[in-house]
mmCIF file of C-alpha atoms in Angstrom:
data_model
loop_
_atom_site.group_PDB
_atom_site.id
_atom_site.type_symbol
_atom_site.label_atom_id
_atom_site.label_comp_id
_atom_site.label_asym_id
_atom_site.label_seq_id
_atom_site.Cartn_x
_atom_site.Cartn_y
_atom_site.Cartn_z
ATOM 1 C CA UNK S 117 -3.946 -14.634 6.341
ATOM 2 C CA UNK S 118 -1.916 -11.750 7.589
ATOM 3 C CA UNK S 119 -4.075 -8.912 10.077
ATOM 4 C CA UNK S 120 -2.593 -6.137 10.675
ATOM 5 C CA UNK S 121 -4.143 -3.770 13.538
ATOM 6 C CA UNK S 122 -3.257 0.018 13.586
ATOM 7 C CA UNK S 123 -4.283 2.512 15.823
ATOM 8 C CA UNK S 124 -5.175 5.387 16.281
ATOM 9 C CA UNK S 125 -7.491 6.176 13.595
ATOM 10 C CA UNK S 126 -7.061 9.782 13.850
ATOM 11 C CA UNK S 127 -3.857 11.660 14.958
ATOM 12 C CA UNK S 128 -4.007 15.471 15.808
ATOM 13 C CA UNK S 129 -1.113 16.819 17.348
ATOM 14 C CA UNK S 130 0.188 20.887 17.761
ATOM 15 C CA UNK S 131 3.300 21.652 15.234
ATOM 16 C CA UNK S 132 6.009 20.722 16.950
ATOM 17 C CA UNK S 133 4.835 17.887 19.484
ATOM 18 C CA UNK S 134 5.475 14.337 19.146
ATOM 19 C CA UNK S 135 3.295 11.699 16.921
ATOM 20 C CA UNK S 136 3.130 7.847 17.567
ATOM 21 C CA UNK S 137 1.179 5.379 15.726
ATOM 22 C CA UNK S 138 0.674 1.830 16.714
ATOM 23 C CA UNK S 139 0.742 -1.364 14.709
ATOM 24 C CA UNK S 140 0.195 -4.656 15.572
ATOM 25 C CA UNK S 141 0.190 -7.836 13.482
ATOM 26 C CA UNK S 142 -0.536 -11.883 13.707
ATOM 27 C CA UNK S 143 1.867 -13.707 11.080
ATOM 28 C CA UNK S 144 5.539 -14.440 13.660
ATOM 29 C CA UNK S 145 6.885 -15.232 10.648
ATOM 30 C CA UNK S 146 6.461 -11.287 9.008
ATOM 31 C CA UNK S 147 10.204 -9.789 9.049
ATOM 32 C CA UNK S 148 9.749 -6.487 6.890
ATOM 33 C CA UNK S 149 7.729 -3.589 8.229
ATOM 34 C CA UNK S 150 7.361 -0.594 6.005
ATOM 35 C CA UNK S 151 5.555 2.557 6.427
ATOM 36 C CA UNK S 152 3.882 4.803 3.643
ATOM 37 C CA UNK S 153 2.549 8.131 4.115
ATOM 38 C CA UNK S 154 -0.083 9.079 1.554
ATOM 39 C CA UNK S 155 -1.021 13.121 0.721
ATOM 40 C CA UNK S 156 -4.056 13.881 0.176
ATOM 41 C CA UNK S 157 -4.662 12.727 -3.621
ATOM 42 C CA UNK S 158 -1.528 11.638 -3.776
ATOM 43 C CA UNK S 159 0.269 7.672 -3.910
ATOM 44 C CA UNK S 160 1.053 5.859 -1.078
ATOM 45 C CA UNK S 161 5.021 6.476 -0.662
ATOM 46 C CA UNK S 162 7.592 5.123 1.212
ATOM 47 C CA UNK S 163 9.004 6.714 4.664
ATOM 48 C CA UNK S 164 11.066 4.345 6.354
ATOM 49 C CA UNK S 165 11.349 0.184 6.913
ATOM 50 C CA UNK S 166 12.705 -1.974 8.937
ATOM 51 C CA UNK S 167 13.351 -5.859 9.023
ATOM 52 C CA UNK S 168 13.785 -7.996 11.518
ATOM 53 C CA UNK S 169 17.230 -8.112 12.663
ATOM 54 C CA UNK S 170 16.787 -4.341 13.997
ATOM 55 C CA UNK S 171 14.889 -3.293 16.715
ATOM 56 C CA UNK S 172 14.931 0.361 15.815
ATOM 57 C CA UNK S 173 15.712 2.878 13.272
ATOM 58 C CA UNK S 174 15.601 6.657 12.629
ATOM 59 C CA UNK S 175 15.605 8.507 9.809
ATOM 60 C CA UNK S 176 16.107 12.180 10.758
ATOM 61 C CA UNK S 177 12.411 13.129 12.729
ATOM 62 C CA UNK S 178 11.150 9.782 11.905
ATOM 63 C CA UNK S 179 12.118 6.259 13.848
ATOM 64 C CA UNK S 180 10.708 2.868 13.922
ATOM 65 C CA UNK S 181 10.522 0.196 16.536
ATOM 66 C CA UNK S 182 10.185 -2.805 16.624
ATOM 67 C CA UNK S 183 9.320 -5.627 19.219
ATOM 68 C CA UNK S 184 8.945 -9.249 17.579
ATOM 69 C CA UNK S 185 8.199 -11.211 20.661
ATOM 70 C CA UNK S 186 5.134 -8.842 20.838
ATOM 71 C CA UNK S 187 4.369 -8.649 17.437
ATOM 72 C CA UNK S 188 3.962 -4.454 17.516
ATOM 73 C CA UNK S 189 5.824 -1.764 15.919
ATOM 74 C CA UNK S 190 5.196 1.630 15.932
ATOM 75 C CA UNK S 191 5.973 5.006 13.956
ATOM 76 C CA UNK S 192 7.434 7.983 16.137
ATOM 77 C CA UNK S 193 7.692 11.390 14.136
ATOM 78 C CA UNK S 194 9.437 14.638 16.182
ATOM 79 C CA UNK S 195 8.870 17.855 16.397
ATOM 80 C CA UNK S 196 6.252 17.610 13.880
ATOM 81 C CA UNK S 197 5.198 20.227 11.232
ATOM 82 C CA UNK S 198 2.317 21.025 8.981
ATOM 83 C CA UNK S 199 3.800 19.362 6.057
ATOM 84 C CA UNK S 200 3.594 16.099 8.153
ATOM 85 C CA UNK S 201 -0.138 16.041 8.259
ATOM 86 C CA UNK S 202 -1.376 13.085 5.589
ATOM 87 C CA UNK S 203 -2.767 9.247 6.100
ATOM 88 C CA UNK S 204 -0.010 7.159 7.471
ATOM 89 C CA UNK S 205 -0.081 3.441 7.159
ATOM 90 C CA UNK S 206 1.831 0.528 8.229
ATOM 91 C CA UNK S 207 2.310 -2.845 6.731
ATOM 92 C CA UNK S 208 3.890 -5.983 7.109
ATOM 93 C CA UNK S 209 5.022 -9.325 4.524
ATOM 94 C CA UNK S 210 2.730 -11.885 4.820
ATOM 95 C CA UNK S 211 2.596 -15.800 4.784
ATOM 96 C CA UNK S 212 6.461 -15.294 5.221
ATOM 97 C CA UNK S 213 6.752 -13.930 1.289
ATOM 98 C CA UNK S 214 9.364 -11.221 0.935
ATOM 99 C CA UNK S 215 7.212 -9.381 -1.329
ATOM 100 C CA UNK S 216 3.510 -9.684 -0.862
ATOM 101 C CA UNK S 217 2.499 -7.147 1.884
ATOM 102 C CA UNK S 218 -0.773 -6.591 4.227
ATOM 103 C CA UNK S 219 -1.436 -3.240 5.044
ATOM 104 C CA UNK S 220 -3.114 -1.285 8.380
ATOM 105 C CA UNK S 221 -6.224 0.963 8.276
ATOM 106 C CA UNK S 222 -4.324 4.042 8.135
ATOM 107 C CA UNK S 223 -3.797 7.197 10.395
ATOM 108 C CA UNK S 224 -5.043 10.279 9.799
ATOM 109 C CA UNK S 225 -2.256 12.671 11.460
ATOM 110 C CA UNK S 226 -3.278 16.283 11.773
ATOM 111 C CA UNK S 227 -0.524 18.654 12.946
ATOM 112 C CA UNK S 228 -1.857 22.043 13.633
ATOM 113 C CA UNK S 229 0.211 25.089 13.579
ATOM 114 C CA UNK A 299 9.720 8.395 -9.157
ATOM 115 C CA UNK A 300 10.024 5.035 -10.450
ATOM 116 C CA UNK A 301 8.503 4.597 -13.627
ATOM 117 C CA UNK A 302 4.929 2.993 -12.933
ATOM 118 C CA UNK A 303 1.974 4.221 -15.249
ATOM 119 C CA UNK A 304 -1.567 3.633 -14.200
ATOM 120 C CA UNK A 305 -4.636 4.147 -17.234
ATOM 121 C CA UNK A 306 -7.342 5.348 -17.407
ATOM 122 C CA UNK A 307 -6.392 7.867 -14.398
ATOM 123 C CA UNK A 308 -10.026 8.507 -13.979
ATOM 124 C CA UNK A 309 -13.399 6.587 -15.493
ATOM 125 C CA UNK A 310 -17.004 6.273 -14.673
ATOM 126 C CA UNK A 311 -18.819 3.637 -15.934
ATOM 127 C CA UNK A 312 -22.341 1.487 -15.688
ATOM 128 C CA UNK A 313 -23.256 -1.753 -13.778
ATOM 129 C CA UNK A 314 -22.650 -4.997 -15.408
ATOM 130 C CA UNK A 315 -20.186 -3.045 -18.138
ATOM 131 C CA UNK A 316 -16.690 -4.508 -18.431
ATOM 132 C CA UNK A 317 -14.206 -2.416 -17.317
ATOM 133 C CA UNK A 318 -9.917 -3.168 -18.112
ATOM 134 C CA UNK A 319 -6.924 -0.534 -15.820
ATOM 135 C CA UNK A 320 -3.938 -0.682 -17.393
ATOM 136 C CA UNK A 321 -0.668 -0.726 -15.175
ATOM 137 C CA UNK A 322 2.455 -0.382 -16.934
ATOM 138 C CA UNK A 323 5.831 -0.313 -15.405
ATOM 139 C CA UNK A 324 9.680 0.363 -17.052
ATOM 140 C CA UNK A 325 11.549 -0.827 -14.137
ATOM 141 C CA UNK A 326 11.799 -4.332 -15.249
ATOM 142 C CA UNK A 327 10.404 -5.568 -11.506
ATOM 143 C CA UNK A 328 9.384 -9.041 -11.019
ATOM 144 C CA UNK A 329 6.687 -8.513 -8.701
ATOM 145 C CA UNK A 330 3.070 -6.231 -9.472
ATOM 146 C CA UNK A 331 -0.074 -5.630 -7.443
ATOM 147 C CA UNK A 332 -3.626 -4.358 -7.789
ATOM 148 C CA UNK A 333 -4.862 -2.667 -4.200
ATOM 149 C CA UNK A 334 -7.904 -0.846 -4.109
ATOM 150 C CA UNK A 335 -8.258 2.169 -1.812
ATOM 151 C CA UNK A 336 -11.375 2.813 0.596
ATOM 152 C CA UNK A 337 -12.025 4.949 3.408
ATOM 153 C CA UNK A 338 -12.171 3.163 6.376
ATOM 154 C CA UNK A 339 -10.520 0.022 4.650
ATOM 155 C CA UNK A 340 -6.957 0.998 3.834
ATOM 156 C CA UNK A 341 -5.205 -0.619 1.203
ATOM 157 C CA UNK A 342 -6.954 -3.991 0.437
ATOM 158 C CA UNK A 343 -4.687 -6.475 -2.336
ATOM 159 C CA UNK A 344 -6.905 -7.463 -4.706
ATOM 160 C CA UNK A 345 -4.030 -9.912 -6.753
ATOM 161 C CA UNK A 346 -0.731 -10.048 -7.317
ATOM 162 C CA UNK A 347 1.830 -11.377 -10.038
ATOM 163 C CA UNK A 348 4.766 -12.479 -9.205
ATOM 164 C CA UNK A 349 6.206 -13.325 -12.935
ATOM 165 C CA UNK A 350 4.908 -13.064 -16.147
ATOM 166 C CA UNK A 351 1.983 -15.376 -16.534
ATOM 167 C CA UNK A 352 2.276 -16.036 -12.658
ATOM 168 C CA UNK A 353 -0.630 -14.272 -10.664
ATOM 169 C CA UNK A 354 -2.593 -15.265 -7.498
ATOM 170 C CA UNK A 355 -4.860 -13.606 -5.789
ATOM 171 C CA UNK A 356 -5.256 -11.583 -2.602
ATOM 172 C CA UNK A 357 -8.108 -10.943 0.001
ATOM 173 C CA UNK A 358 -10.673 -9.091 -2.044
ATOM 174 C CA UNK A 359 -10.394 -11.004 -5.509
ATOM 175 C CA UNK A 360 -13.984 -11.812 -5.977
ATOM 176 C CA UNK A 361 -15.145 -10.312 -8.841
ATOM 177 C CA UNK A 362 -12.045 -9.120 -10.563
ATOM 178 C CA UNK A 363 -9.543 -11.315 -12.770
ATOM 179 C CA UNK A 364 -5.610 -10.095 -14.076
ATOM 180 C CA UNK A 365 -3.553 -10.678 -16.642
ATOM 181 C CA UNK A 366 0.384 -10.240 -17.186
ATOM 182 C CA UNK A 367 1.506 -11.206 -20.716
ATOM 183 C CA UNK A 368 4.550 -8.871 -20.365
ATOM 184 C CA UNK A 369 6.445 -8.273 -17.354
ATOM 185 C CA UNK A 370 5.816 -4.279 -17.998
ATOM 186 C CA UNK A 371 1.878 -4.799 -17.844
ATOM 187 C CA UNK A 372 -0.619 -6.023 -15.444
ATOM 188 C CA UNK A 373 -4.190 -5.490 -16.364
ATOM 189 C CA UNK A 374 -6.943 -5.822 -14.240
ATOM 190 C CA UNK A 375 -10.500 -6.602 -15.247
ATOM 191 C CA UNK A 376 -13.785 -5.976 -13.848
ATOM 192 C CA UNK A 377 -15.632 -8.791 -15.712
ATOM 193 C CA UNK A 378 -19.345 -7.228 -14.585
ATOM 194 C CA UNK A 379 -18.790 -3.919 -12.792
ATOM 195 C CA UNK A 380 -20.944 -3.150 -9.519
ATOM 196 C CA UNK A 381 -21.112 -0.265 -7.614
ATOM 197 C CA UNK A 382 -19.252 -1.703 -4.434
ATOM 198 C CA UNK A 383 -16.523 -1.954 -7.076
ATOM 199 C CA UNK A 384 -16.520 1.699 -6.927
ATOM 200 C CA UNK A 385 -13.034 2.764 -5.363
ATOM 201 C CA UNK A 386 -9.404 4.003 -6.149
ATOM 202 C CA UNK A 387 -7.405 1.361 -7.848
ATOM 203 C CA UNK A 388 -3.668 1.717 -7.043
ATOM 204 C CA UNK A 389 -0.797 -0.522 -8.706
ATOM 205 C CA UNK A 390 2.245 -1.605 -7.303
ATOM 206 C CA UNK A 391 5.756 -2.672 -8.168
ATOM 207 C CA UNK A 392 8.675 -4.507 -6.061
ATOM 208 C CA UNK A 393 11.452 -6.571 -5.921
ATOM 209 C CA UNK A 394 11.873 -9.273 -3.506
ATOM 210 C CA UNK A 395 12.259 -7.675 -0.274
ATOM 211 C CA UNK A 396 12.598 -4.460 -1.163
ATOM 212 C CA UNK A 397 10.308 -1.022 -1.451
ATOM 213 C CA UNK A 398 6.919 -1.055 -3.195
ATOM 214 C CA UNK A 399 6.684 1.871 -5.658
ATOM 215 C CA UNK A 400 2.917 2.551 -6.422
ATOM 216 C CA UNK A 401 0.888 4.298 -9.422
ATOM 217 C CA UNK A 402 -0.742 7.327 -9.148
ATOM 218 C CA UNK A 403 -4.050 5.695 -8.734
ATOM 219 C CA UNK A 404 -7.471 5.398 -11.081
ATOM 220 C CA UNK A 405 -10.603 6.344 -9.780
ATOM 221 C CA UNK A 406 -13.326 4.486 -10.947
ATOM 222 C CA UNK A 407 -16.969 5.178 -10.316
ATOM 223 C CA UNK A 408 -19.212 2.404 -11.124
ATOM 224 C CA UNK A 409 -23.105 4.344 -11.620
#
């Protein structure tokens, strides 16, 4: 099946720096990479996608890459603040389903202030 | 948020007890998932169901079995509960290609 690597494990950053998170992942055929940041007690929720016909995307402090040939993507948050601190994980479709997704380890970010 | 109910939200119960979490949905979505939640393990799917009466299962299915008589509920049974069954349960809902919207999670203690 599916593995999906992430890295780091833990994340701590000063308010305002930048935060990037790693993901790597085995299936070629995988074309939609979403990332959910989970709160502490809180769901897993949805911060930003992308498929595979885009190598990046940005959605205000937040972007996504993307390199296929490599099979990596990674999450890039700016200029981060307290309110970013929470697990962050990656995931990918596996088995080249559209809906059935493998998710990373997770990230614990901490952004200090 | 979209409409995705998870019961019980919290439940403790003892070895080799059955044990049935409830996920009900009102968004009409074909596609529902059982993860469970550990440290250290990130979001493991237990099974899936992609229509009603259509389920398979994931990479951590041993011990559990699910059921989807309605397309608004997918149960999830612990047949015998042990205590590595111990964990957050989270549901899931999607179309094809699109977002996954998950539940607010049950937390189940197994003692």
């Amino acid at each position: 099946g599916e593995n999906v690597e992430q890295h780091p494990s833990t994340l701590s950053v000063q308010e305002g720096d930048s935060a990037v998170i790693k993901c790597t992942y085995s299936d070629s055929a995988s074309n939609y990479f979403p990332w959910y940041k989970q709160e502490l007690g809180k769901r897993p929720q949805l911060i930003i996608d992308i498929r595979s016909n885009v190598g990046e995307k940005k959605d205000q402090r937040i972007a996504v890459t993307l390199n296929k040939t490599a099979k990596h993507f990674s999450l890039h948050i700016t200029e981060t603040q307290p309110e970013d601190s929470a697990v962050y994980f990656c995931a990918c479709n596996s088995g080249g389903s559209n809906y059935k997704l493998t998710f990373g380890k997770g990230t614990l970010l901490t952004v200090n202030p | 948020d979209a409409g995705i109910t998870q019961s019980p939200r919290h439940k403790v119960t003892e070895t080799g007890t059955p044990v049935t979490l409830r996920c009900h949905q009102t968004e009409n979505h074909r596609y529902m998932y059982w993860y469970r939640q550990d440290p250290g393990h990130g979001l493991r799917l237990i099974h899936y169901s992609y229509g009603v009466k259509d389920t398979d299962k994931g990479e951590v299915s041993d011990g559990y079995s699910v059921s989807r008589s309605k397309t608004e509920d997918f149960l999830l049974t612990l047949e015998s509960a042990t205590s590595s069954q111990t964990s957050v349960y989270f549901c899931a809902i999607s179309e094809q290609g699109a977002e996954a919207f998950f539940g607010q999670g049950t937390r189940l203690t197994v003692v």
